[in-house]
PDB file of C-alpha atoms in Angstrom:
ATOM      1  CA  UNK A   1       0.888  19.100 -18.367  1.00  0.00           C
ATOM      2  CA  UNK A   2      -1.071  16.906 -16.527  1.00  0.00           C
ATOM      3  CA  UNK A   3      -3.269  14.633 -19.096  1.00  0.00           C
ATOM      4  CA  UNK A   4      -4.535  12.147 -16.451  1.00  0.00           C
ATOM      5  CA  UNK A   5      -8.387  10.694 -16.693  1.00  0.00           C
ATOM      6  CA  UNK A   6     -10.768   9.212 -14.753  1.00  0.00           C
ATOM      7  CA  UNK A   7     -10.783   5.385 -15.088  1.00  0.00           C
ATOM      8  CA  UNK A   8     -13.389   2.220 -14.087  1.00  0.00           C
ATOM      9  CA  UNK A   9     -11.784  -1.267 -13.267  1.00  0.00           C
ATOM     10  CA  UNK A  10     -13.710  -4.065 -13.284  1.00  0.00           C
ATOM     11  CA  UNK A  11     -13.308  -6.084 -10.163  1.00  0.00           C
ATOM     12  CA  UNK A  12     -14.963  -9.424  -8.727  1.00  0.00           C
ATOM     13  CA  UNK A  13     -18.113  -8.318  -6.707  1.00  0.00           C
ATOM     14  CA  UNK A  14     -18.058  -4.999  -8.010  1.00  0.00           C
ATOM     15  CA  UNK A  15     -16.142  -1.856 -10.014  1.00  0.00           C
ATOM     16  CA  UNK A  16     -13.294   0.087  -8.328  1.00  0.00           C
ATOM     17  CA  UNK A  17     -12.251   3.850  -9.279  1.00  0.00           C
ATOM     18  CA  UNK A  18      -8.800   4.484 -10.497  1.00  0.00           C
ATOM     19  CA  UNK A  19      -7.118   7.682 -12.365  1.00  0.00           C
ATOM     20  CA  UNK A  20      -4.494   7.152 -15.004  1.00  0.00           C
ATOM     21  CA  UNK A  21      -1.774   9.269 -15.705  1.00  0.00           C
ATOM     22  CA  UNK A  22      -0.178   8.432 -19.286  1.00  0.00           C
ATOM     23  CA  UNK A  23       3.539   8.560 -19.966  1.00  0.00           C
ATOM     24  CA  UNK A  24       4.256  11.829 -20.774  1.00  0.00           C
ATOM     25  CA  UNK A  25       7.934  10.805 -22.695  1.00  0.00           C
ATOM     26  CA  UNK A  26       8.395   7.728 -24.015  1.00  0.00           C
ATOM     27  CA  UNK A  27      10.725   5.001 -22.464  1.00  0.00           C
ATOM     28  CA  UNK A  28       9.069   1.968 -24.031  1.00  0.00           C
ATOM     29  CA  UNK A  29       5.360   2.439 -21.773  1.00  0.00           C
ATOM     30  CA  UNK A  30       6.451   1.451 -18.579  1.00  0.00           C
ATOM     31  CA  UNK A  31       3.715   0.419 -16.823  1.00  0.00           C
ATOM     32  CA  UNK A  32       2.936   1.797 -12.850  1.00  0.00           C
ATOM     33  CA  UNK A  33       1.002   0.176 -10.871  1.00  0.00           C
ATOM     34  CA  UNK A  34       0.357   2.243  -7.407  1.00  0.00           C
ATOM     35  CA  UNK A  35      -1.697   1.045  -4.459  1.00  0.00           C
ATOM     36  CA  UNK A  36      -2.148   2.776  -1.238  1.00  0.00           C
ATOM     37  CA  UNK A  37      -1.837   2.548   2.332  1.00  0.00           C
ATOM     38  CA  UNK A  38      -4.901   1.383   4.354  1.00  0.00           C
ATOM     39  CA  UNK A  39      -7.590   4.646   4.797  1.00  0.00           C
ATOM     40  CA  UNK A  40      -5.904   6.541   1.971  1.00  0.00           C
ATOM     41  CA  UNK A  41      -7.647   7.769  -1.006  1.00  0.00           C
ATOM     42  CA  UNK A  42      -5.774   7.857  -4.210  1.00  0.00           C
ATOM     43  CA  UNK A  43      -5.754  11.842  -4.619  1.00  0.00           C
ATOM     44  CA  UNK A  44      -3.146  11.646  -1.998  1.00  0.00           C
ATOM     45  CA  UNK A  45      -0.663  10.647  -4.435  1.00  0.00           C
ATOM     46  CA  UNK A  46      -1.238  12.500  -7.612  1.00  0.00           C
ATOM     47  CA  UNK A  47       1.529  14.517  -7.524  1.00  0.00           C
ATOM     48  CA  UNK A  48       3.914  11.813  -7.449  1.00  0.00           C
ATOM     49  CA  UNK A  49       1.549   9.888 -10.062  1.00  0.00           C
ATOM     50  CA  UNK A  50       1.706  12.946 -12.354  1.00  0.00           C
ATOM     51  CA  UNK A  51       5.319  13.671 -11.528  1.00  0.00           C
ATOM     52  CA  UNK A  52       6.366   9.690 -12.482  1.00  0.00           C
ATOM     53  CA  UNK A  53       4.585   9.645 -15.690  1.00  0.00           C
ATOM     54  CA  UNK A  54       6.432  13.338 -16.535  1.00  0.00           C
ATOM     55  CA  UNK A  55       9.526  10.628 -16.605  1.00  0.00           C
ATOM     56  CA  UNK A  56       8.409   8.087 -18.729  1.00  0.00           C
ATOM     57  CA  UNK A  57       5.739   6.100 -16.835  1.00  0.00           C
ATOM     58  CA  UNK A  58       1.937   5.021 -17.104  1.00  0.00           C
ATOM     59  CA  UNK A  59       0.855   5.258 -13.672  1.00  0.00           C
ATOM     60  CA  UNK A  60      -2.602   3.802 -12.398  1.00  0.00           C
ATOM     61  CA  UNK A  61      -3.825   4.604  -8.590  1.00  0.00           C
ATOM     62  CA  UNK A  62      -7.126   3.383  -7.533  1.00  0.00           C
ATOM     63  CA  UNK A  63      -9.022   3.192  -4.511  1.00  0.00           C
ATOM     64  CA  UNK A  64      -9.544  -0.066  -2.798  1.00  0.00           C
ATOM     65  CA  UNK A  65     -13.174  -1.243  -2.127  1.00  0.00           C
ATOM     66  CA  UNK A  66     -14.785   0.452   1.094  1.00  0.00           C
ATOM     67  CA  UNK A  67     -12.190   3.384   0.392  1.00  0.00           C
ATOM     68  CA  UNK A  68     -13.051   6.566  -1.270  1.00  0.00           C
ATOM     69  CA  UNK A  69     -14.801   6.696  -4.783  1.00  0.00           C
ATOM     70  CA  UNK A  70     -14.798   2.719  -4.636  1.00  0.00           C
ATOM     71  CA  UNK A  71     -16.973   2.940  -1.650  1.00  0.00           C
ATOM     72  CA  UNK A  72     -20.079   1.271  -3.509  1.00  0.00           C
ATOM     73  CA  UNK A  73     -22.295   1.298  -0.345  1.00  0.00           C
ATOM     74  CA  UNK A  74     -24.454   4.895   1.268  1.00  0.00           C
ATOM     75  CA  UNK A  75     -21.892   4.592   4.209  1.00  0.00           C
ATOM     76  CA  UNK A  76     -18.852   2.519   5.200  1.00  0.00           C
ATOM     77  CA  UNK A  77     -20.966   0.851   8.080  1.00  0.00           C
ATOM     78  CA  UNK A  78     -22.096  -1.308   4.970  1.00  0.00           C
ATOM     79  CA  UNK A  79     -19.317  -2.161   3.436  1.00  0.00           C
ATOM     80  CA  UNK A  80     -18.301  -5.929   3.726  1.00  0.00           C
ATOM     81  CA  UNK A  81     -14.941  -5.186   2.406  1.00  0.00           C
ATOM     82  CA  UNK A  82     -12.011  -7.063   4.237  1.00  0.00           C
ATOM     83  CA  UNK A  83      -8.107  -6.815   4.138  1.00  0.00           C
ATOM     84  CA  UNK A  84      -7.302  -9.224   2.143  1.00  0.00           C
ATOM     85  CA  UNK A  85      -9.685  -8.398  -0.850  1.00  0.00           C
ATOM     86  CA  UNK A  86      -7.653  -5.916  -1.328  1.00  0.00           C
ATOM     87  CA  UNK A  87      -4.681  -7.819  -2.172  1.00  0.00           C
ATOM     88  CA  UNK A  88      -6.903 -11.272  -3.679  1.00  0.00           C
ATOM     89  CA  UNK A  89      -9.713  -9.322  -5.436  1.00  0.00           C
ATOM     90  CA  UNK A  90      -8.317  -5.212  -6.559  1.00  0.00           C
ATOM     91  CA  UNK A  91      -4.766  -5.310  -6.025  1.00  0.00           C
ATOM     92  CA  UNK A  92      -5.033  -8.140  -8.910  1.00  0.00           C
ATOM     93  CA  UNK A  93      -7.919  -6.928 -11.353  1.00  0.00           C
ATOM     94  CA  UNK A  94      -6.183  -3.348 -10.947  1.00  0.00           C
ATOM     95  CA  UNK A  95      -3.033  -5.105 -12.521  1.00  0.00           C
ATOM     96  CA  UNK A  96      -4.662  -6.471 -15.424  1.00  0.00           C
ATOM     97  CA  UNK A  97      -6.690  -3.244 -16.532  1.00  0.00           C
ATOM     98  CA  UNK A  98      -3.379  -1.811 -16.272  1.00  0.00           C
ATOM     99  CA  UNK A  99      -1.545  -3.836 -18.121  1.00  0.00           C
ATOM    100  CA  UNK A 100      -4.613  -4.229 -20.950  1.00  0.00           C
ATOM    101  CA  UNK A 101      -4.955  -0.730 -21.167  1.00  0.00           C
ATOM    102  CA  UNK A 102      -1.334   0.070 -21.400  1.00  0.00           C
ATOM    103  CA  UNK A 103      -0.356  -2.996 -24.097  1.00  0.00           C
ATOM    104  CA  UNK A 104       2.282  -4.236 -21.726  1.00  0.00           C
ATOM    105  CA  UNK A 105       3.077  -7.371 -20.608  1.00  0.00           C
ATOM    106  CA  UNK A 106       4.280  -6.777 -16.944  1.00  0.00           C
ATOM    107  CA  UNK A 107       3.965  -4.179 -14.681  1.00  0.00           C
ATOM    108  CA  UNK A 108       5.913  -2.339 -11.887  1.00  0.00           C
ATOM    109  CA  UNK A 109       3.950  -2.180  -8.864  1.00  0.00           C
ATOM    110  CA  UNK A 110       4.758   0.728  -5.362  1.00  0.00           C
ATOM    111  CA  UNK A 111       3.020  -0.268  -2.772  1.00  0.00           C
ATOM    112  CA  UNK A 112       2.557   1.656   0.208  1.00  0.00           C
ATOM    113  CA  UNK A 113       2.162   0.285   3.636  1.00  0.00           C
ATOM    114  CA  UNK A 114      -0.260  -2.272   3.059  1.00  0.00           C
ATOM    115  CA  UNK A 115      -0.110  -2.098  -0.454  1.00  0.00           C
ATOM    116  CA  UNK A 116       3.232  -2.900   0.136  1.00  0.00           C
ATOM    117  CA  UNK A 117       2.614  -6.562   2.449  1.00  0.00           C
ATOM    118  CA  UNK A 118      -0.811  -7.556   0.347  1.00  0.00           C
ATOM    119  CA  UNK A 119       0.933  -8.235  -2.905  1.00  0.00           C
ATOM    120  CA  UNK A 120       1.700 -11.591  -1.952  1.00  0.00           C
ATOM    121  CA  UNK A 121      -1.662 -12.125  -2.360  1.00  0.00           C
ATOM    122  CA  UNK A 122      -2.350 -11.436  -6.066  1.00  0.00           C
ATOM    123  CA  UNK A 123      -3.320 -14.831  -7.941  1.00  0.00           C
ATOM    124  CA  UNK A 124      -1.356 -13.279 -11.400  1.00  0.00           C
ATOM    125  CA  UNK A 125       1.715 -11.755  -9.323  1.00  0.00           C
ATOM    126  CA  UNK A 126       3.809 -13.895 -12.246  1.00  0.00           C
ATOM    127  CA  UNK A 127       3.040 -10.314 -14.170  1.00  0.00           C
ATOM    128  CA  UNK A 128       5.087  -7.930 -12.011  1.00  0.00           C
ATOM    129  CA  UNK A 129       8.335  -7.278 -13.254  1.00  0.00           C
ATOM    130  CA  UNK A 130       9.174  -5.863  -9.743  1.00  0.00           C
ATOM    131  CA  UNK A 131       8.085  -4.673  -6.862  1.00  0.00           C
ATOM    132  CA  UNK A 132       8.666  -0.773  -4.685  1.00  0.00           C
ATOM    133  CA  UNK A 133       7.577  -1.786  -0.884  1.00  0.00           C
ATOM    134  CA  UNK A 134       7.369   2.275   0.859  1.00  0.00           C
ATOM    135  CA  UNK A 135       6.963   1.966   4.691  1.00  0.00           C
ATOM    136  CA  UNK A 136       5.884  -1.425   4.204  1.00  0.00           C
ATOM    137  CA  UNK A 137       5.990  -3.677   7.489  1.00  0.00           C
ATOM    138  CA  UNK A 138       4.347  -5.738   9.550  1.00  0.00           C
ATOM    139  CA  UNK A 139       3.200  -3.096  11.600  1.00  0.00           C
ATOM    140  CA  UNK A 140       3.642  -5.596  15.020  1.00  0.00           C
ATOM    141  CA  UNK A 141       2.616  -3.208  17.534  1.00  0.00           C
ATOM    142  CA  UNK A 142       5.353  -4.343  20.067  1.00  0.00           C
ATOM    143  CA  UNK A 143       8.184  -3.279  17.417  1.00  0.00           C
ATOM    144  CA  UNK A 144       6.963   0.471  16.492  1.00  0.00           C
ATOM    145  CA  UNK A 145       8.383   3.115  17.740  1.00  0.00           C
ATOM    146  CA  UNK A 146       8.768   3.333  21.840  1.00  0.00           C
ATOM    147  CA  UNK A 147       6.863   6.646  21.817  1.00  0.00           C
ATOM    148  CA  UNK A 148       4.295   5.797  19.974  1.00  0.00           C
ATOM    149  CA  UNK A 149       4.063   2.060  21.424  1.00  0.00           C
ATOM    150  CA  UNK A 150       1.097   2.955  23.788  1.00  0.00           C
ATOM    151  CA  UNK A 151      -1.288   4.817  22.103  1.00  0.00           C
ATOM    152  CA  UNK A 152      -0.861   1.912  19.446  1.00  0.00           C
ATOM    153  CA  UNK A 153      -1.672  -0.516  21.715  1.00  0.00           C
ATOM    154  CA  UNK A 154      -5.057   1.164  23.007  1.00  0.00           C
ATOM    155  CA  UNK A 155      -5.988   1.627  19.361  1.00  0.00           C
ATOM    156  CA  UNK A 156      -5.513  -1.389  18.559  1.00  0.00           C
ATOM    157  CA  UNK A 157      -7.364  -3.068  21.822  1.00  0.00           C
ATOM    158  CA  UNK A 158      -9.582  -0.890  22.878  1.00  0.00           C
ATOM    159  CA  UNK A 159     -10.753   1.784  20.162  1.00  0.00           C
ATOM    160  CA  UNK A 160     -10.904  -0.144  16.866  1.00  0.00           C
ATOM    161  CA  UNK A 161     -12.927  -2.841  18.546  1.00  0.00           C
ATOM    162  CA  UNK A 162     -15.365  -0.677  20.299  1.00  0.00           C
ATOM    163  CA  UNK A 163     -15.698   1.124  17.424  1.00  0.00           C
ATOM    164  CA  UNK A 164     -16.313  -1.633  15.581  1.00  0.00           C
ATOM    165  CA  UNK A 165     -18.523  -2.850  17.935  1.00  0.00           C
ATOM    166  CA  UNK A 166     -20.905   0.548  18.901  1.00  0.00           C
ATOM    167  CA  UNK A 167     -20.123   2.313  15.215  1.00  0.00           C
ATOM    168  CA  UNK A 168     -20.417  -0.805  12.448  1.00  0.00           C
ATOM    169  CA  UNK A 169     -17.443   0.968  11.555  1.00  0.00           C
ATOM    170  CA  UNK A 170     -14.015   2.736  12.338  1.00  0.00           C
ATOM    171  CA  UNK A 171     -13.935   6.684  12.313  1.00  0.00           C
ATOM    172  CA  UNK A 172     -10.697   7.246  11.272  1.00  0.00           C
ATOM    173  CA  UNK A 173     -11.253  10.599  10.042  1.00  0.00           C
ATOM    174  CA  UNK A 174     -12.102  11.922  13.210  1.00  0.00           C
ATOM    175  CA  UNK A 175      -8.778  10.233  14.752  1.00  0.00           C
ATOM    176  CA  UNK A 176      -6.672  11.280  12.093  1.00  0.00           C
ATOM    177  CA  UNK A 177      -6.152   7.668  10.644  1.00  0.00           C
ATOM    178  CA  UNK A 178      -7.077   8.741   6.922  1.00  0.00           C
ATOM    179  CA  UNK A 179     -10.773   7.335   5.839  1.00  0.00           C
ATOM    180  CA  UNK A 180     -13.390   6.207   7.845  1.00  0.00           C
ATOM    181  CA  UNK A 181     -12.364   1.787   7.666  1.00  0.00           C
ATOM    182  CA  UNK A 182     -15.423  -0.924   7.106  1.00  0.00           C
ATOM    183  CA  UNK A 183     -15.793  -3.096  10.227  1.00  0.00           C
ATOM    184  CA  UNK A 184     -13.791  -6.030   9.159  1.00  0.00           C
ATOM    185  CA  UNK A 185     -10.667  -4.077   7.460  1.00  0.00           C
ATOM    186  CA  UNK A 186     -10.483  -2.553  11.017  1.00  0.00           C
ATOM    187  CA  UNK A 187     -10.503  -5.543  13.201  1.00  0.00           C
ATOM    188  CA  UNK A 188      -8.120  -7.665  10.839  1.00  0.00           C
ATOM    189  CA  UNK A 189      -5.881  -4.262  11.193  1.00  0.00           C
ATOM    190  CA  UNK A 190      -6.042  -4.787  14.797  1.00  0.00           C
ATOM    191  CA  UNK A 191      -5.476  -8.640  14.598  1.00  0.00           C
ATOM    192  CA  UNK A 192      -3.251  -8.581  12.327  1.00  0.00           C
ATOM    193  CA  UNK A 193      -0.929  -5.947  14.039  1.00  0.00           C
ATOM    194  CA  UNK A 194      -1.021  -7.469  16.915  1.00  0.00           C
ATOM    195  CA  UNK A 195       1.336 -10.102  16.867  1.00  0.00           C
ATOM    196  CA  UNK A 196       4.323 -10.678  14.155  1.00  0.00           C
ATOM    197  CA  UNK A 197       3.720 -11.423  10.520  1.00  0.00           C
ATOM    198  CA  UNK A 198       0.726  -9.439   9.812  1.00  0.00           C
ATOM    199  CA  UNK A 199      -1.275 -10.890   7.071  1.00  0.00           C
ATOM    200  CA  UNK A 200       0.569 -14.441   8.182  1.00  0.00           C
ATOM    201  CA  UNK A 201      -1.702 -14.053  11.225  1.00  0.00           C
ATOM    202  CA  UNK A 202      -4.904 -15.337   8.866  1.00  0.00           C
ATOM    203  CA  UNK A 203      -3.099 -17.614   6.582  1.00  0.00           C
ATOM    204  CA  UNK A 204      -4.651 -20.547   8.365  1.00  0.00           C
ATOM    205  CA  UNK A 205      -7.823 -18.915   8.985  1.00  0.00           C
ATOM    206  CA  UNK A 206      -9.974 -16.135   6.420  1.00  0.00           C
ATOM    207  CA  UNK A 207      -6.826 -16.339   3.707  1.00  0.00           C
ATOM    208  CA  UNK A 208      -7.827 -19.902   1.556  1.00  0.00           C
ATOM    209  CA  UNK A 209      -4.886 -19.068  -0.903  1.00  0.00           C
ATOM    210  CA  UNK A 210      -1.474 -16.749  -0.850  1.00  0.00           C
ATOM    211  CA  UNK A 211       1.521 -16.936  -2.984  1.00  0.00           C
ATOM    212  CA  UNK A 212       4.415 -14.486  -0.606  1.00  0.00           C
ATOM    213  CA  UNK A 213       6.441 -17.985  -0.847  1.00  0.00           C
ATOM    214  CA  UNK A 214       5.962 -17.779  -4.693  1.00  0.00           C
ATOM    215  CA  UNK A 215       6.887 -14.440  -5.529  1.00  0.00           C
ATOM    216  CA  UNK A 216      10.092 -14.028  -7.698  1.00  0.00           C
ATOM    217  CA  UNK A 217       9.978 -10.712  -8.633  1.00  0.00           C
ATOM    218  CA  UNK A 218      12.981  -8.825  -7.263  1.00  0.00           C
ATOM    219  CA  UNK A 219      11.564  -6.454  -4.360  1.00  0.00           C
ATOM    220  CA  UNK A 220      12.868  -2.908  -2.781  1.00  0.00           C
ATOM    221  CA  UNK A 221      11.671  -2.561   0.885  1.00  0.00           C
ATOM    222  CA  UNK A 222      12.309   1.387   1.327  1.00  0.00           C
ATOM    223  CA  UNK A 223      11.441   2.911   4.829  1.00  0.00           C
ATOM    224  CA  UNK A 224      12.440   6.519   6.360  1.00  0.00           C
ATOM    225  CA  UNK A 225      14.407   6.507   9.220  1.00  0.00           C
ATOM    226  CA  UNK A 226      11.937   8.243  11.505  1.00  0.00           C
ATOM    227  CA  UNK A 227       8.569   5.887  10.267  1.00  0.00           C
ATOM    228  CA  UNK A 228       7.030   5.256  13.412  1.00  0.00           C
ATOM    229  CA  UNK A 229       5.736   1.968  12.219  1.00  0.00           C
ATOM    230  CA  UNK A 230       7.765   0.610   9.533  1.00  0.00           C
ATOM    231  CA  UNK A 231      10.638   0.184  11.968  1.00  0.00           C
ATOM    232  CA  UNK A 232      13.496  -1.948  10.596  1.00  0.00           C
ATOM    233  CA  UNK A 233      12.277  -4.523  12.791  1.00  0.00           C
ATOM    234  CA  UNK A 234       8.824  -4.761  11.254  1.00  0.00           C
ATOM    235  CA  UNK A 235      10.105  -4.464   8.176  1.00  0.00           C
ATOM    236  CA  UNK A 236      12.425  -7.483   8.150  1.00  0.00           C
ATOM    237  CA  UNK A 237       9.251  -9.380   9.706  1.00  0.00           C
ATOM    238  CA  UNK A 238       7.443  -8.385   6.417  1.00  0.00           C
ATOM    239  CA  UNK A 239      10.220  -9.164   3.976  1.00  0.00           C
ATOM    240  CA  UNK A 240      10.781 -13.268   5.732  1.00  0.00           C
ATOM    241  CA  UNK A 241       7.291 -13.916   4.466  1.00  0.00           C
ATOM    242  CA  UNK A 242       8.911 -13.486   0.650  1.00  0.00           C
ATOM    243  CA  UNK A 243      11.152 -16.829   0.984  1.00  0.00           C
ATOM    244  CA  UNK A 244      12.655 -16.905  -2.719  1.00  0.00           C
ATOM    245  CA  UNK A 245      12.035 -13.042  -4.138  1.00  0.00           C
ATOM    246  CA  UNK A 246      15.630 -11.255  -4.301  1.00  0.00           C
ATOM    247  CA  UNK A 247      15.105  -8.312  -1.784  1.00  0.00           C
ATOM    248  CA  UNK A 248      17.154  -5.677  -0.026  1.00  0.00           C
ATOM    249  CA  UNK A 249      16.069  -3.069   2.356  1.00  0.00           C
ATOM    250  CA  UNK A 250      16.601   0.655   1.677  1.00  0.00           C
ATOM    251  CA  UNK A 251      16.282   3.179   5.024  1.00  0.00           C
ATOM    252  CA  UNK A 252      16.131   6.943   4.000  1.00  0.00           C
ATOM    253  CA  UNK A 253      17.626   9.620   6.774  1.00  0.00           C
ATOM    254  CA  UNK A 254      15.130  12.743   6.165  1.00  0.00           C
ATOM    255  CA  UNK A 255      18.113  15.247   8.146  1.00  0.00           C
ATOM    256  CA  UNK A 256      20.709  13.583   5.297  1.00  0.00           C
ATOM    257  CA  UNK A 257      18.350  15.163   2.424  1.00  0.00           C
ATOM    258  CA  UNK A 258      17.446  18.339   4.218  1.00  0.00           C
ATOM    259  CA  UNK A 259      14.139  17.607   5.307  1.00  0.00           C
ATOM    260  CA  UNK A 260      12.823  17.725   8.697  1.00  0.00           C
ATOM    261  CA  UNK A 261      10.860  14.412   8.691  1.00  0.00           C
ATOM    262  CA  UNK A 262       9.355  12.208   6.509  1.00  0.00           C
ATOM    263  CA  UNK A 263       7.584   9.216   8.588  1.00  0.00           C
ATOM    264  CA  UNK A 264       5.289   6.703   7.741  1.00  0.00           C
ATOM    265  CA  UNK A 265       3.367   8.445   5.175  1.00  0.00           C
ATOM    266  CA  UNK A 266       5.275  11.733   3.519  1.00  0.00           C
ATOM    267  CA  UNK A 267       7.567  10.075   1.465  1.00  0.00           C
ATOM    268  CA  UNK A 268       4.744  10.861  -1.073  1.00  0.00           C
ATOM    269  CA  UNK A 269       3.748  14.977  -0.229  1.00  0.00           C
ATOM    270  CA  UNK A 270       4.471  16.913  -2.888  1.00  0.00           C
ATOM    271  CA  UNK A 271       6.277  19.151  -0.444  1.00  0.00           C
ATOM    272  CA  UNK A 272       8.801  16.411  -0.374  1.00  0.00           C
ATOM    273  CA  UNK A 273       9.127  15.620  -3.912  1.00  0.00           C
ATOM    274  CA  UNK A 274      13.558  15.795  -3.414  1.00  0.00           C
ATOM    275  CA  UNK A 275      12.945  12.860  -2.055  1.00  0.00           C
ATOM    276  CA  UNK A 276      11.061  11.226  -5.511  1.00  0.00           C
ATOM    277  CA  UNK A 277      14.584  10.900  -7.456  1.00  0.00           C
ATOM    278  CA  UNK A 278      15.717   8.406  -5.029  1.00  0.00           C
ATOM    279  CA  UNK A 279      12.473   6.291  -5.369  1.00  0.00           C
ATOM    280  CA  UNK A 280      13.130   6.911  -8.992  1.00  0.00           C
ATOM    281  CA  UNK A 281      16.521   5.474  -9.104  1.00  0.00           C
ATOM    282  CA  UNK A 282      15.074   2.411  -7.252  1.00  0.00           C
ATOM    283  CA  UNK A 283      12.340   2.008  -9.767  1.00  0.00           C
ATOM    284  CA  UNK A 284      14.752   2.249 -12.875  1.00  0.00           C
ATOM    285  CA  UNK A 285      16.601  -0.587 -11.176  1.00  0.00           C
ATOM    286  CA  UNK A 286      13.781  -2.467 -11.011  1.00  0.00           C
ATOM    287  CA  UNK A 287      12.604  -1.943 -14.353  1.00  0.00           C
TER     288      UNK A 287
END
């Protein structure tokens, strides 16, 4: 039985929208905290929400600002939101609402594609007892998958600036890229993709503060073998920005598990869910 409800986090500038989905057995309130993949709306992943808290977990998923129903402006074009609010400003005040609303003193957090790079960017990272990186990389366009390489490389060049540019903002929902992306989340994406290290590309520049040499928590970098982004490539160029944190990287063969493909983004489909128990096992280790 799904007993999940509508939740309001206070954030700095304004309020994002989140759904929680209470433990459903107890095993001590382990607290969840999920963040998505750039352009994705947290409905895509309550059925694994839901299906996590069925064993044993509080599990909070939230939009980020400019996304969804934390989209506070009449149309993305806008929105001022940029990529790295998302890890300085929500990724952080989703943590503590979390963690105040569930009692707990730490948190697990999944992260998925860029939820999984930006959490080296939360100022009270000190609370996460560990941390589930899915298809998390650094996205460099020059490492992704060979067949994809060249349509990546006009997006990024040529379509996300002009978009930016003629639009005030980037239709992804037309181009099949998830939700429509403010102006400056899509030309950071582009920057930032661009050339190794992702978010290390603004560390000198629109990123004042970051704390990936910090971190401590112990960190599981989990990829499918067919992701056309998270490569293993990108992903090791993700993981060298998290100097001390005890890591490994975890590759998942979809044709080992019977399942035709899983990619950058279906690890979380509930048509996939025989796939959950493994991201289960890594979570238990992690809590």
């Amino acid at each position: 039985m799904n007993r999940s409800f509508e939740v309001e986090i206070p954030a700095s500038g304004q309020n994002l929208a989140g759904t929680f989905f209470p433990a459903q057995q107890d095993l001590g309130n382990q607290a969840v905290l999920l963040c998505p993949a750039t352009g994705i709306t947290q409905r895509f992943y309550f059925s694994f929400a839901s299906w996590l808290s069925e064993q044993g977990f509080s599990v909070l998923v939230f939009d980020y600002r400019g996304i969804g129903r934390s989209l506070a402006e009449s149309h993305v074009r806008h929105s001022t939101a940029k990529k790295q609010d998302w890890g300085l400003l929500d990724m952080p005040a989703a943590l503590d609402f979390l963690l105040a609303l569930t009692g707990q003193k730490a948190a697990l957090l999944i992260g998925h594609s860029v939820g999984g790079q930006l959490f080296g960017l939360m100022h009270n990272h000190a609370r996460l007892r560990g941390v589930l990186a899915v298809a998390a990389s650094s996205g460099y366009v020059k490492n992704i998958r060979q067949d994809k390489r060249t349509a990546a490389k006009l997006m990024l060049s040529c379509v996300i600036p002009l978009s930016a540019m003629l639009l005030g903002y980037i239709p992804a929902k037309k181009l099949g890229w998830g939700e429509n992306l403010p102006k400056a989340v899509g030309l950071q994406w582009a920057k930032w993709c661009s050339s190794p290290g992702y978010v290390e590309n603004d560390f000198d520049g629109e990123i004042p503060h970051h704390w990936y040499k910090q971190f401590k928590a112990p960190i599981v970098f989990l990829h499918a073998a067919d992701d056309e982004i998270a490569t293993k490539e990108n992903v090791l160029d993700i993981m060298r920005l998290f100097e001390v944190a005890k890591k490994k990287r975890i590759f998942i063969d979809p044709n080992q598990i019977g399942l035709d493909t899983l990619g950058h983004v279906d690890l979380f489909r509930a048509r996939n869910q025989s796939v959950w128990p493994l991201l289960l096992a890594q979570i238990k280790e992690l809590a």
